[in-house]
PDB file of C-alpha atoms in Angstrom:
ATOM      1  CA  MET A   1      -5.422  33.063  -5.245  1.00  0.00           C
ATOM      2  CA  ARG A   2      -7.746  30.152  -5.993  1.00  0.00           C
ATOM      3  CA  ASN A   3      -4.880  28.032  -7.346  1.00  0.00           C
ATOM      4  CA  ASN A   4      -2.805  28.844  -4.260  1.00  0.00           C
ATOM      5  CA  ALA A   5      -5.679  27.681  -2.065  1.00  0.00           C
ATOM      6  CA  ARG A   6      -5.747  24.359  -3.894  1.00  0.00           C
ATOM      7  CA  VAL A   7      -1.998  23.908  -3.340  1.00  0.00           C
ATOM      8  CA  VAL A   8      -2.335  24.668   0.370  1.00  0.00           C
ATOM      9  CA  ALA A   9      -5.271  22.268   0.669  1.00  0.00           C
ATOM     10  CA  ALA A  10      -3.272  19.514  -1.042  1.00  0.00           C
ATOM     11  CA  LEU A  11      -0.296  20.081   1.263  1.00  0.00           C
ATOM     12  CA  ASN A  12      -2.553  20.042   4.308  1.00  0.00           C
ATOM     13  CA  ARG A  13      -4.111  16.767   3.158  1.00  0.00           C
ATOM     14  CA  GLU A  14      -0.666  15.201   2.751  1.00  0.00           C
ATOM     15  CA  GLU A  15       0.392  16.391   6.206  1.00  0.00           C
ATOM     16  CA  LYS A  16      -2.800  14.965   7.718  1.00  0.00           C
ATOM     17  CA  PHE A  17      -2.175  11.700   5.888  1.00  0.00           C
ATOM     18  CA  VAL A  18       1.334  11.377   7.331  1.00  0.00           C
ATOM     19  CA  GLN A  19       0.089  12.246  10.811  1.00  0.00           C
ATOM     20  CA  ASP A  20      -2.610   9.596  10.574  1.00  0.00           C
ATOM     21  CA  VAL A  21      -0.184   6.885   9.427  1.00  0.00           C
ATOM     22  CA  LEU A  22       2.226   7.744  12.247  1.00  0.00           C
ATOM     23  CA  THR A  23      -0.481   7.072  14.852  1.00  0.00           C
ATOM     24  CA  ASN A  24       0.319   3.413  14.144  1.00  0.00           C
ATOM     25  CA  PRO A  25       3.341   2.683  16.376  1.00  0.00           C
ATOM     26  CA  VAL A  26       4.507  -0.226  14.220  1.00  0.00           C
ATOM     27  CA  ALA A  27       4.392   1.855  11.029  1.00  0.00           C
ATOM     28  CA  LYS A  28       6.259   4.644  12.799  1.00  0.00           C
ATOM     29  CA  ALA A  29       8.930   2.263  14.069  1.00  0.00           C
ATOM     30  CA  VAL A  30       9.377   0.757  10.599  1.00  0.00           C
ATOM     31  CA  LEU A  31       9.783   4.188   9.029  1.00  0.00           C
ATOM     32  CA  ASP A  32      12.226   5.266  11.745  1.00  0.00           C
ATOM     33  CA  ARG A  33      14.447   2.230  11.113  1.00  0.00           C
ATOM     34  CA  LEU A  34      13.992   1.934   7.346  1.00  0.00           C
ATOM     35  CA  PRO A  35      17.209   3.793   6.393  1.00  0.00           C
ATOM     36  CA  GLU A  36      19.223   1.245   8.396  1.00  0.00           C
ATOM     37  CA  LEU A  37      18.283  -1.451   5.875  1.00  0.00           C
ATOM     38  CA  SER A  38      20.321   0.410   3.225  1.00  0.00           C
ATOM     39  CA  LEU A  39      18.108  -0.974   0.455  1.00  0.00           C
ATOM     40  CA  THR A  40      17.683   0.953  -2.784  1.00  0.00           C
ATOM     41  CA  ASP A  41      14.354   2.667  -3.535  1.00  0.00           C
ATOM     42  CA  CYS A  42      12.927   1.377  -0.259  1.00  0.00           C
ATOM     43  CA  TRP A  43       9.365   2.225   0.881  1.00  0.00           C
ATOM     44  CA  LEU A  44       6.773   1.168   3.442  1.00  0.00           C
ATOM     45  CA  THR A  45       3.585   0.459   1.508  1.00  0.00           C
ATOM     46  CA  GLY A  46       0.441  -1.693   1.346  1.00  0.00           C
ATOM     47  CA  GLY A  47      -2.160  -2.161   4.053  1.00  0.00           C
ATOM     48  CA  ALA A  48       0.105  -0.769   6.749  1.00  0.00           C
ATOM     49  CA  ILE A  49      -0.633   2.637   5.262  1.00  0.00           C
ATOM     50  CA  PHE A  50      -4.153   2.756   3.875  1.00  0.00           C
ATOM     51  CA  GLN A  51      -5.637   0.464   6.518  1.00  0.00           C
ATOM     52  CA  THR A  52      -4.126   2.582   9.287  1.00  0.00           C
ATOM     53  CA  VAL A  53      -5.994   5.570   7.849  1.00  0.00           C
ATOM     54  CA  TRP A  54      -9.252   3.591   7.727  1.00  0.00           C
ATOM     55  CA  ASN A  55      -8.734   2.710  11.392  1.00  0.00           C
ATOM     56  CA  VAL A  56      -8.195   6.366  12.256  1.00  0.00           C
ATOM     57  CA  LEU A  57     -11.392   7.289  10.415  1.00  0.00           C
ATOM     58  CA  ASP A  58     -13.298   4.537  12.260  1.00  0.00           C
ATOM     59  CA  GLN A  59     -11.714   5.514  15.602  1.00  0.00           C
ATOM     60  CA  ARG A  60     -10.235   2.043  16.032  1.00  0.00           C
ATOM     61  CA  ASP A  61      -6.835   0.926  17.218  1.00  0.00           C
ATOM     62  CA  PRO A  62      -4.533   1.999  14.347  1.00  0.00           C
ATOM     63  CA  GLN A  63      -3.160  -1.553  14.058  1.00  0.00           C
ATOM     64  CA  SER A  64      -6.552  -3.297  13.788  1.00  0.00           C
ATOM     65  CA  GLY A  65      -6.998  -5.687  10.863  1.00  0.00           C
ATOM     66  CA  ILE A  66      -3.504  -5.132   9.435  1.00  0.00           C
ATOM     67  CA  ARG A  67      -2.016  -8.516   8.537  1.00  0.00           C
ATOM     68  CA  ASP A  68       1.536  -7.409   7.779  1.00  0.00           C
ATOM     69  CA  TYR A  69       3.780  -4.466   6.977  1.00  0.00           C
ATOM     70  CA  ASP A  70       5.110  -4.435   3.421  1.00  0.00           C
ATOM     71  CA  ILE A  71       8.538  -3.049   2.624  1.00  0.00           C
ATOM     72  CA  PHE A  72       9.242  -2.770  -1.095  1.00  0.00           C
ATOM     73  CA  TYR A  73      12.687  -2.090  -2.489  1.00  0.00           C
ATOM     74  CA  PHE A  74      14.096  -2.186  -6.016  1.00  0.00           C
ATOM     75  CA  ASP A  75      17.461  -3.719  -6.827  1.00  0.00           C
ATOM     76  CA  VAL A  76      17.890  -4.813 -10.429  1.00  0.00           C
ATOM     77  CA  THR A  77      21.577  -5.655  -9.890  1.00  0.00           C
ATOM     78  CA  ASP A  78      20.696  -8.925  -8.144  1.00  0.00           C
ATOM     79  CA  THR A  79      17.243 -10.423  -8.644  1.00  0.00           C
ATOM     80  CA  SER A  80      18.115 -13.786  -7.136  1.00  0.00           C
ATOM     81  CA  TYR A  81      16.026 -15.384  -4.435  1.00  0.00           C
ATOM     82  CA  GLU A  82      19.157 -15.598  -2.270  1.00  0.00           C
ATOM     83  CA  ALA A  83      19.763 -11.821  -2.376  1.00  0.00           C
ATOM     84  CA  GLU A  84      16.155 -11.098  -1.454  1.00  0.00           C
ATOM     85  CA  ASP A  85      16.307 -13.691   1.316  1.00  0.00           C
ATOM     86  CA  HIS A  86      19.403 -11.966   2.689  1.00  0.00           C
ATOM     87  CA  ALA A  87      17.510  -8.656   2.797  1.00  0.00           C
ATOM     88  CA  ILE A  88      14.626 -10.419   4.559  1.00  0.00           C
ATOM     89  CA  GLY A  89      17.030 -11.774   7.172  1.00  0.00           C
ATOM     90  CA  ARG A  90      18.522  -8.333   7.816  1.00  0.00           C
ATOM     91  CA  ALA A  91      15.032  -6.899   8.227  1.00  0.00           C
ATOM     92  CA  ARG A  92      14.113  -9.684  10.646  1.00  0.00           C
ATOM     93  CA  LEU A  93      16.977  -8.606  12.909  1.00  0.00           C
ATOM     94  CA  LEU A  94      16.333  -4.881  12.490  1.00  0.00           C
ATOM     95  CA  PHE A  95      12.627  -5.114  13.304  1.00  0.00           C
ATOM     96  CA  ASP A  96      12.951  -7.739  16.014  1.00  0.00           C
ATOM     97  CA  GLY A  97      10.593  -6.901  18.858  1.00  0.00           C
ATOM     98  CA  LEU A  98       7.874  -5.317  16.720  1.00  0.00           C
ATOM     99  CA  ASP A  99       4.574  -7.089  17.273  1.00  0.00           C
ATOM    100  CA  ALA A 100       3.771  -7.519  13.572  1.00  0.00           C
ATOM    101  CA  PRO A 101       4.948  -9.501  10.531  1.00  0.00           C
ATOM    102  CA  ILE A 102       7.299  -7.513   8.288  1.00  0.00           C
ATOM    103  CA  GLU A 103       7.336  -8.540   4.608  1.00  0.00           C
ATOM    104  CA  VAL A 104      10.337  -7.424   2.522  1.00  0.00           C
ATOM    105  CA  ARG A 105      10.277  -7.933  -1.245  1.00  0.00           C
ATOM    106  CA  ASN A 106      12.520  -6.859  -4.134  1.00  0.00           C
ATOM    107  CA  GLN A 107      10.139  -5.495  -6.761  1.00  0.00           C
ATOM    108  CA  ALA A 108      12.756  -6.011  -9.475  1.00  0.00           C
ATOM    109  CA  ARG A 109      12.052  -9.762  -9.318  1.00  0.00           C
ATOM    110  CA  VAL A 110       8.228  -9.808  -9.048  1.00  0.00           C
ATOM    111  CA  HIS A 111       7.837 -10.729 -12.730  1.00  0.00           C
ATOM    112  CA  LEU A 112       9.761 -13.941 -12.034  1.00  0.00           C
ATOM    113  CA  TRP A 113       7.055 -15.381  -9.768  1.00  0.00           C
ATOM    114  CA  TYR A 114       3.882 -13.355 -10.380  1.00  0.00           C
ATOM    115  CA  GLN A 115       2.275 -15.596 -13.002  1.00  0.00           C
ATOM    116  CA  GLY A 116       2.800 -18.729 -10.948  1.00  0.00           C
ATOM    117  CA  HIS A 117       1.151 -17.069  -7.963  1.00  0.00           C
ATOM    118  CA  PHE A 118      -1.677 -15.079  -9.568  1.00  0.00           C
ATOM    119  CA  GLY A 119      -2.189 -16.759 -12.947  1.00  0.00           C
ATOM    120  CA  VAL A 120      -1.348 -13.779 -15.175  1.00  0.00           C
ATOM    121  CA  PRO A 121       2.051 -12.654 -16.521  1.00  0.00           C
ATOM    122  CA  ALA A 122       3.696  -9.445 -15.307  1.00  0.00           C
ATOM    123  CA  GLU A 123       6.122  -7.190 -17.117  1.00  0.00           C
ATOM    124  CA  PRO A 124       9.237  -6.259 -15.104  1.00  0.00           C
ATOM    125  CA  PHE A 125       8.698  -3.224 -12.925  1.00  0.00           C
ATOM    126  CA  THR A 126      10.991  -0.250 -13.391  1.00  0.00           C
ATOM    127  CA  SER A 127      10.963   1.067  -9.806  1.00  0.00           C
ATOM    128  CA  THR A 128       9.204   0.704  -6.490  1.00  0.00           C
ATOM    129  CA  HIS A 129       6.813   3.461  -7.566  1.00  0.00           C
ATOM    130  CA  ASP A 130       5.973   1.403 -10.642  1.00  0.00           C
ATOM    131  CA  ALA A 131       5.216  -1.590  -8.422  1.00  0.00           C
ATOM    132  CA  ILE A 132       2.943   0.483  -6.176  1.00  0.00           C
ATOM    133  CA  ASP A 133       1.149   1.758  -9.286  1.00  0.00           C
ATOM    134  CA  HIS A 134       0.124  -1.842 -10.008  1.00  0.00           C
ATOM    135  CA  PHE A 135      -1.743  -2.581  -6.777  1.00  0.00           C
ATOM    136  CA  ALA A 136      -5.154  -4.222  -7.221  1.00  0.00           C
ATOM    137  CA  SER A 137      -6.946  -1.026  -6.163  1.00  0.00           C
ATOM    138  CA  THR A 138      -5.980   2.562  -6.940  1.00  0.00           C
ATOM    139  CA  THR A 139      -7.068   3.426  -3.391  1.00  0.00           C
ATOM    140  CA  CYS A 140      -4.164   1.362  -2.082  1.00  0.00           C
ATOM    141  CA  CYS A 141      -1.400   3.070  -4.068  1.00  0.00           C
ATOM    142  CA  PHE A 142       0.613   4.745  -1.331  1.00  0.00           C
ATOM    143  CA  GLY A 143       4.201   4.654  -0.171  1.00  0.00           C
ATOM    144  CA  LEU A 144       6.124   6.326   2.631  1.00  0.00           C
ATOM    145  CA  THR A 145       9.856   6.482   3.218  1.00  0.00           C
ATOM    146  CA  GLN A 146      12.329   8.447   5.268  1.00  0.00           C
ATOM    147  CA  THR A 147      14.663  10.790   3.418  1.00  0.00           C
ATOM    148  CA  GLY A 148      18.311  11.391   4.227  1.00  0.00           C
ATOM    149  CA  SER A 149      17.327  14.510   6.151  1.00  0.00           C
ATOM    150  CA  GLY A 150      14.879  12.573   8.307  1.00  0.00           C
ATOM    151  CA  ASP A 151      11.742  13.867   6.608  1.00  0.00           C
ATOM    152  CA  ILE A 152       8.916  11.599   5.459  1.00  0.00           C
ATOM    153  CA  ALA A 153       8.474  11.401   1.683  1.00  0.00           C
ATOM    154  CA  VAL A 154       5.051  10.450   0.319  1.00  0.00           C
ATOM    155  CA  TYR A 155       4.123   8.692  -2.895  1.00  0.00           C
ATOM    156  CA  ALA A 156       0.404   9.037  -3.639  1.00  0.00           C
ATOM    157  CA  PRO A 157      -0.200   8.834  -7.412  1.00  0.00           C
ATOM    158  CA  HIS A 158      -4.012   8.933  -7.091  1.00  0.00           C
ATOM    159  CA  GLY A 159      -4.233  11.466  -4.292  1.00  0.00           C
ATOM    160  CA  PHE A 160      -6.090  11.125  -1.014  1.00  0.00           C
ATOM    161  CA  THR A 161      -9.772  11.708  -1.806  1.00  0.00           C
ATOM    162  CA  ASP A 162     -10.806   8.077  -2.282  1.00  0.00           C
ATOM    163  CA  LEU A 163      -8.817   7.004   0.761  1.00  0.00           C
ATOM    164  CA  TYR A 164     -10.573   9.464   3.048  1.00  0.00           C
ATOM    165  CA  ASP A 165     -13.929   8.797   1.409  1.00  0.00           C
ATOM    166  CA  LYS A 166     -13.285   5.070   2.088  1.00  0.00           C
ATOM    167  CA  ARG A 167     -13.994   4.285  -1.546  1.00  0.00           C
ATOM    168  CA  ILE A 168     -12.281   1.304  -3.199  1.00  0.00           C
ATOM    169  CA  ARG A 169     -11.713   1.445  -6.955  1.00  0.00           C
ATOM    170  CA  PRO A 170     -10.304  -1.368  -9.103  1.00  0.00           C
ATOM    171  CA  ASN A 171      -6.931  -0.974 -10.762  1.00  0.00           C
ATOM    172  CA  ARG A 172      -7.156  -3.151 -13.868  1.00  0.00           C
ATOM    173  CA  ILE A 173      -3.588  -2.864 -15.186  1.00  0.00           C
ATOM    174  CA  LEU A 174      -2.206  -6.100 -13.676  1.00  0.00           C
ATOM    175  CA  ALA A 175      -4.076  -7.895 -10.882  1.00  0.00           C
ATOM    176  CA  PRO A 176      -6.956 -10.048 -12.189  1.00  0.00           C
ATOM    177  CA  GLN A 177     -10.572  -9.547 -11.177  1.00  0.00           C
ATOM    178  CA  SER A 178     -10.446 -12.459  -8.738  1.00  0.00           C
ATOM    179  CA  VAL A 179      -7.604 -10.850  -6.777  1.00  0.00           C
ATOM    180  CA  TYR A 180      -9.364  -7.484  -6.566  1.00  0.00           C
ATOM    181  CA  GLU A 181     -12.642  -9.050  -5.460  1.00  0.00           C
ATOM    182  CA  ALA A 182     -10.994 -11.298  -2.862  1.00  0.00           C
ATOM    183  CA  LYS A 183      -9.107  -8.371  -1.361  1.00  0.00           C
ATOM    184  CA  ALA A 184     -12.169  -6.118  -1.427  1.00  0.00           C
ATOM    185  CA  ALA A 185     -14.256  -8.788   0.309  1.00  0.00           C
ATOM    186  CA  ARG A 186     -11.720  -9.114   3.123  1.00  0.00           C
ATOM    187  CA  TRP A 187     -11.433  -5.367   3.534  1.00  0.00           C
ATOM    188  CA  LEU A 188     -15.200  -4.953   3.563  1.00  0.00           C
ATOM    189  CA  HIS A 189     -15.522  -7.611   6.268  1.00  0.00           C
ATOM    190  CA  GLU A 190     -12.969  -5.804   8.428  1.00  0.00           C
ATOM    191  CA  TRP A 191     -14.090  -2.240   7.604  1.00  0.00           C
ATOM    192  CA  PRO A 192     -17.819  -2.583   6.773  1.00  0.00           C
ATOM    193  CA  THR A 193     -18.357   1.115   5.994  1.00  0.00           C
ATOM    194  CA  LEU A 194     -16.143   0.930   2.891  1.00  0.00           C
ATOM    195  CA  LEU A 195     -17.698   1.616  -0.495  1.00  0.00           C
ATOM    196  CA  VAL A 196     -16.431  -0.906  -3.030  1.00  0.00           C
ATOM    197  CA  GLU A 197     -16.750  -0.236  -6.743  1.00  0.00           C
ATOM    198  CA  PRO A 198     -17.395  -3.370  -8.852  1.00  0.00           C
ATOM    199  CA  TRP A 199     -14.723  -4.605 -11.235  1.00  0.00           C
ATOM    200  CA  ASN A 200     -16.998  -4.170 -14.227  1.00  0.00           C
ATOM    201  CA  ASP A 201     -18.449  -0.711 -14.788  1.00  0.00           C
ATOM    202  CA  ASP A 202     -21.746  -2.182 -15.962  1.00  0.00           C
ATOM    203  CA  LEU A 203     -22.117  -4.428 -12.886  1.00  0.00           C
ATOM    204  CA  ARG A 204     -24.784  -3.259 -10.454  1.00  0.00           C
ATOM    205  CA  ASP A 205     -24.330  -5.294  -7.288  1.00  0.00           C
ATOM    206  CA  ARG A 206     -26.531  -3.999  -4.489  1.00  0.00           C
ATOM    207  CA  SER A 207     -24.925  -6.083  -1.753  1.00  0.00           C
ATOM    208  CA  VAL A 208     -24.109  -4.312   1.479  1.00  0.00           C
ATOM    209  CA  GLY A 209     -21.081  -2.078   1.080  1.00  0.00           C
ATOM    210  CA  LEU A 210     -21.040  -2.181  -2.724  1.00  0.00           C
ATOM    211  CA  LEU A 211     -21.910   0.880  -4.698  1.00  0.00           C
ATOM    212  CA  PRO A 212     -25.289   0.647  -6.510  1.00  0.00           C
TER     213      PRO A 212
END
Protein backbone atom coordinates (compact mmCIF):
# COMPACT_ATOMS: atom_id res chain seq x y z
CA MET A 1 0.00 0.00 0.00
CA ARG A 2 2.83 2.39 0.83
CA ASN A 3 4.48 1.84 -2.56
CA ASN A 4 1.14 2.42 -4.29
CA ALA A 5 0.79 5.71 -2.42
CA ARG A 6 4.19 6.81 -3.70
CA VAL A 7 3.18 6.00 -7.29
CA VAL A 8 -0.06 7.96 -6.94
CA ALA A 9 1.80 10.90 -5.42
CA ALA A 10 4.30 10.89 -8.30
CA LEU A 11 1.50 10.80 -10.88
CA ASN A 12 -0.31 13.63 -9.13
CA ARG A 13 2.87 15.71 -9.11
CA GLU A 14 3.33 15.15 -12.84
CA GLU A 15 -0.29 16.12 -13.53
CA LYS A 16 0.12 19.28 -11.44
CA PHE A 17 3.33 20.07 -13.31
CA VAL A 18 1.60 19.82 -16.70
CA GLN A 19 -1.32 21.92 -15.47
CA ASP A 20 1.05 24.60 -14.23
CA VAL A 21 2.99 24.74 -17.51
CA LEU A 22 -0.24 25.00 -19.50
CA THR A 23 -1.24 28.15 -17.60
CA ASN A 24 1.29 29.85 -19.89
CA PRO A 25 -0.69 30.56 -23.08
CA VAL A 26 2.44 30.70 -25.25
CA ALA A 27 3.69 27.33 -23.96
CA LYS A 28 0.25 25.85 -24.52
CA ALA A 29 0.07 27.20 -28.07
CA VAL A 30 3.54 25.85 -28.86
CA LEU A 31 2.63 22.40 -27.57
CA ASP A 32 -0.67 22.43 -29.48
CA ARG A 33 1.11 23.20 -32.77
CA LEU A 34 4.30 21.20 -32.19
CA PRO A 35 3.20 18.09 -34.16
CA GLU A 36 2.70 20.28 -37.25
CA LEU A 37 6.46 20.86 -37.41
CA SER A 38 6.94 17.15 -38.19
CA LEU A 39 10.41 17.19 -36.62
CA THR A 40 11.86 14.03 -35.12
CA ASP A 41 12.19 13.71 -31.33
CA CYS A 42 10.75 17.20 -30.89
CA TRP A 43 10.18 18.74 -27.43
CA LEU A 44 9.42 22.08 -25.79
CA THR A 45 12.06 22.58 -23.11
CA GLY A 46 14.18 25.16 -21.26
CA GLY A 47 12.96 28.19 -19.36
CA ALA A 48 9.53 28.07 -20.98
CA ILE A 49 8.83 25.14 -18.68
CA PHE A 50 10.64 25.57 -15.38
CA GLN A 51 10.29 29.35 -15.29
CA THR A 52 6.55 29.08 -15.91
CA VAL A 53 6.32 26.91 -12.80
CA TRP A 54 8.33 29.43 -10.77
CA ASN A 55 5.90 32.13 -11.91
CA VAL A 56 2.94 30.01 -10.83
CA LEU A 57 4.55 29.49 -7.42
CA ASP A 58 5.19 33.24 -7.10
CA GLN A 59 1.67 34.07 -8.34
CA ARG A 60 3.06 36.09 -11.24
CA ASP A 61 2.03 36.25 -14.86
CA PRO A 62 3.08 32.82 -16.21
CA GLN A 63 5.10 34.49 -18.99
CA SER A 64 7.12 36.81 -16.73
CA GLY A 65 10.89 36.75 -17.16
CA ILE A 66 10.87 34.11 -19.92
CA ARG A 67 13.23 35.23 -22.68
CA ASP A 68 12.35 32.61 -25.30
CA TYR A 69 10.71 29.26 -25.92
CA ASP A 70 13.13 26.47 -26.81
CA ILE A 71 12.15 23.70 -29.18
CA PHE A 72 14.69 20.89 -29.39
CA TYR A 73 14.58 18.21 -32.05
CA PHE A 74 17.04 15.50 -33.07
CA ASP A 75 17.81 14.70 -36.69
CA VAL A 76 21.14 12.99 -37.27
CA THR A 77 20.38 12.45 -40.98
CA ASP A 78 21.17 16.09 -41.79
CA THR A 79 23.23 18.13 -39.34
CA SER A 80 23.86 21.00 -41.74
CA TYR A 81 23.20 24.59 -40.80
CA GLU A 82 20.94 24.87 -43.86
CA ALA A 83 18.65 22.03 -42.71
CA GLU A 84 18.33 23.54 -39.24
CA ASP A 85 17.69 26.97 -40.75
CA HIS A 86 14.90 25.46 -42.85
CA ALA A 87 13.29 24.05 -39.70
CA ILE A 88 13.63 27.48 -38.05
CA GLY A 89 11.87 29.09 -41.01
CA ARG A 90 8.99 26.61 -40.85
CA ALA A 91 8.62 27.27 -37.13
CA ARG A 92 8.61 31.02 -37.75
CA LEU A 93 5.57 30.60 -40.00
CA LEU A 94 3.83 28.09 -37.73
CA PHE A 95 4.19 30.21 -34.60
CA ASP A 96 3.58 33.56 -36.27
CA GLY A 97 1.42 35.71 -34.02
CA LEU A 98 2.76 34.37 -30.72
CA ASP A 99 4.13 37.19 -28.61
CA ALA A 100 7.43 35.46 -27.80
CA PRO A 101 10.68 34.41 -29.49
CA ILE A 102 10.70 30.75 -30.52
CA GLU A 103 14.14 29.10 -30.72
CA VAL A 104 14.41 25.86 -32.73
CA ARG A 105 17.63 23.85 -32.61
CA ASN A 106 18.72 20.44 -33.90
CA GLN A 107 20.48 18.80 -30.96
CA ALA A 108 22.28 16.41 -33.31
CA ARG A 109 24.55 19.30 -34.37
CA VAL A 110 25.24 21.00 -31.00
CA HIS A 111 28.72 19.45 -30.77
CA LEU A 112 29.65 21.28 -33.97
CA TRP A 113 29.37 24.74 -32.38
CA TYR A 114 29.36 24.24 -28.60
CA GLN A 115 33.08 24.71 -27.96
CA GLY A 116 33.23 27.90 -29.99
CA HIS A 117 30.32 29.32 -28.02
CA PHE A 118 31.03 28.08 -24.48
CA GLY A 119 34.75 27.28 -24.51
CA VAL A 120 34.51 23.55 -23.75
CA PRO A 121 34.11 20.61 -26.17
CA ALA A 122 30.89 18.58 -26.30
CA GLU A 123 30.40 14.98 -27.31
CA PRO A 124 27.58 14.40 -29.83
CA PHE A 125 24.22 13.95 -28.17
CA THR A 126 22.30 10.77 -28.85
CA SER A 127 18.75 12.16 -28.52
CA THR A 128 16.81 15.18 -27.38
CA HIS A 129 16.55 13.59 -23.93
CA ASP A 130 20.34 13.36 -23.86
CA ALA A 131 20.57 17.06 -24.70
CA ILE A 132 18.13 17.98 -21.92
CA ASP A 133 20.18 15.86 -19.51
CA HIS A 134 23.11 18.22 -20.14
CA PHE A 135 21.48 21.49 -19.06
CA ALA A 136 23.57 23.64 -16.72
CA SER A 137 21.27 22.87 -13.78
CA THR A 138 19.52 19.60 -12.98
CA THR A 139 16.52 21.68 -11.91
CA CYS A 140 16.06 22.75 -15.52
CA CYS A 141 15.95 19.27 -17.06
CA PHE A 142 12.39 19.09 -18.33
CA GLY A 143 10.73 18.47 -21.66
CA LEU A 144 7.13 18.37 -22.85
CA THR A 145 5.74 17.17 -26.15
CA GLN A 146 2.42 16.18 -27.64
CA THR A 147 1.93 12.53 -28.53
CA GLY A 148 0.12 11.20 -31.58
CA SER A 149 -2.99 10.71 -29.46
CA GLY A 150 -2.95 14.33 -28.31
CA ASP A 151 -1.69 13.62 -24.81
CA ILE A 152 1.19 15.52 -23.21
CA ALA A 153 4.32 13.45 -22.60
CA VAL A 154 6.72 14.56 -19.87
CA TYR A 155 10.46 14.08 -19.57
CA ALA A 156 11.67 14.84 -16.04
CA PRO A 157 14.85 12.83 -15.30
CA HIS A 158 15.41 14.46 -11.88
CA GLY A 159 11.80 14.61 -10.77
CA PHE A 160 9.89 17.63 -9.53
CA THR A 161 11.00 18.19 -5.93
CA ASP A 162 13.75 20.73 -6.59
CA LEU A 163 11.59 22.58 -9.08
CA TYR A 164 8.76 23.06 -6.60
CA ASP A 165 11.19 23.79 -3.77
CA LYS A 166 12.73 26.47 -6.06
CA ARG A 167 16.16 24.98 -5.50
CA ILE A 168 18.81 25.26 -8.22
CA ARG A 169 21.50 22.58 -8.37
CA PRO A 170 24.51 22.56 -10.71
CA ASN A 171 24.78 19.93 -13.41
CA ARG A 172 28.53 19.52 -13.93
CA ILE A 173 28.56 17.10 -16.88
CA LEU A 174 29.00 19.68 -19.68
CA ALA A 175 28.33 23.38 -19.03
CA PRO A 176 31.27 25.12 -17.32
CA GLN A 177 31.02 26.84 -13.96
CA SER A 178 30.83 30.28 -15.56
CA VAL A 179 27.72 29.33 -17.53
CA TYR A 180 25.96 27.89 -14.48
CA GLU A 181 26.78 30.92 -12.34
CA ALA A 182 25.73 33.42 -15.02
CA LYS A 183 22.41 31.67 -15.51
CA ALA A 184 21.82 31.31 -11.77
CA ALA A 185 22.54 35.01 -11.24
CA ARG A 186 19.98 36.01 -13.87
CA TRP A 187 17.38 33.65 -12.49
CA LEU A 188 17.97 34.86 -8.95
CA HIS A 189 17.53 38.48 -10.06
CA GLU A 190 14.21 37.63 -11.70
CA TRP A 191 12.98 35.16 -9.05
CA PRO A 192 14.68 36.32 -5.81
CA THR A 193 13.21 33.57 -3.62
CA LEU A 194 15.21 30.87 -5.43
CA LEU A 195 17.78 28.88 -3.47
CA VAL A 196 20.94 28.48 -5.52
CA GLU A 197 23.48 25.81 -4.64
CA PRO A 198 27.12 26.84 -5.30
CA TRP A 199 29.08 25.12 -8.04
CA ASN A 200 31.65 23.83 -5.59
CA ASP A 201 30.37 21.73 -2.70
CA ASP A 202 32.90 23.26 -0.33
CA LEU A 203 31.94 26.85 -1.24
CA ARG A 204 29.98 28.65 1.46
CA ASP A 205 28.63 31.83 -0.10
CA ARG A 206 26.21 33.59 2.22
CA SER A 207 24.96 36.08 -0.36
CA VAL A 208 21.23 36.61 -0.56
CA GLY A 209 19.52 33.67 -2.23
CA LEU A 210 22.51 31.33 -2.01
CA LEU A 211 22.42 28.37 0.29
CA PRO A 212 24.73 28.71 3.34
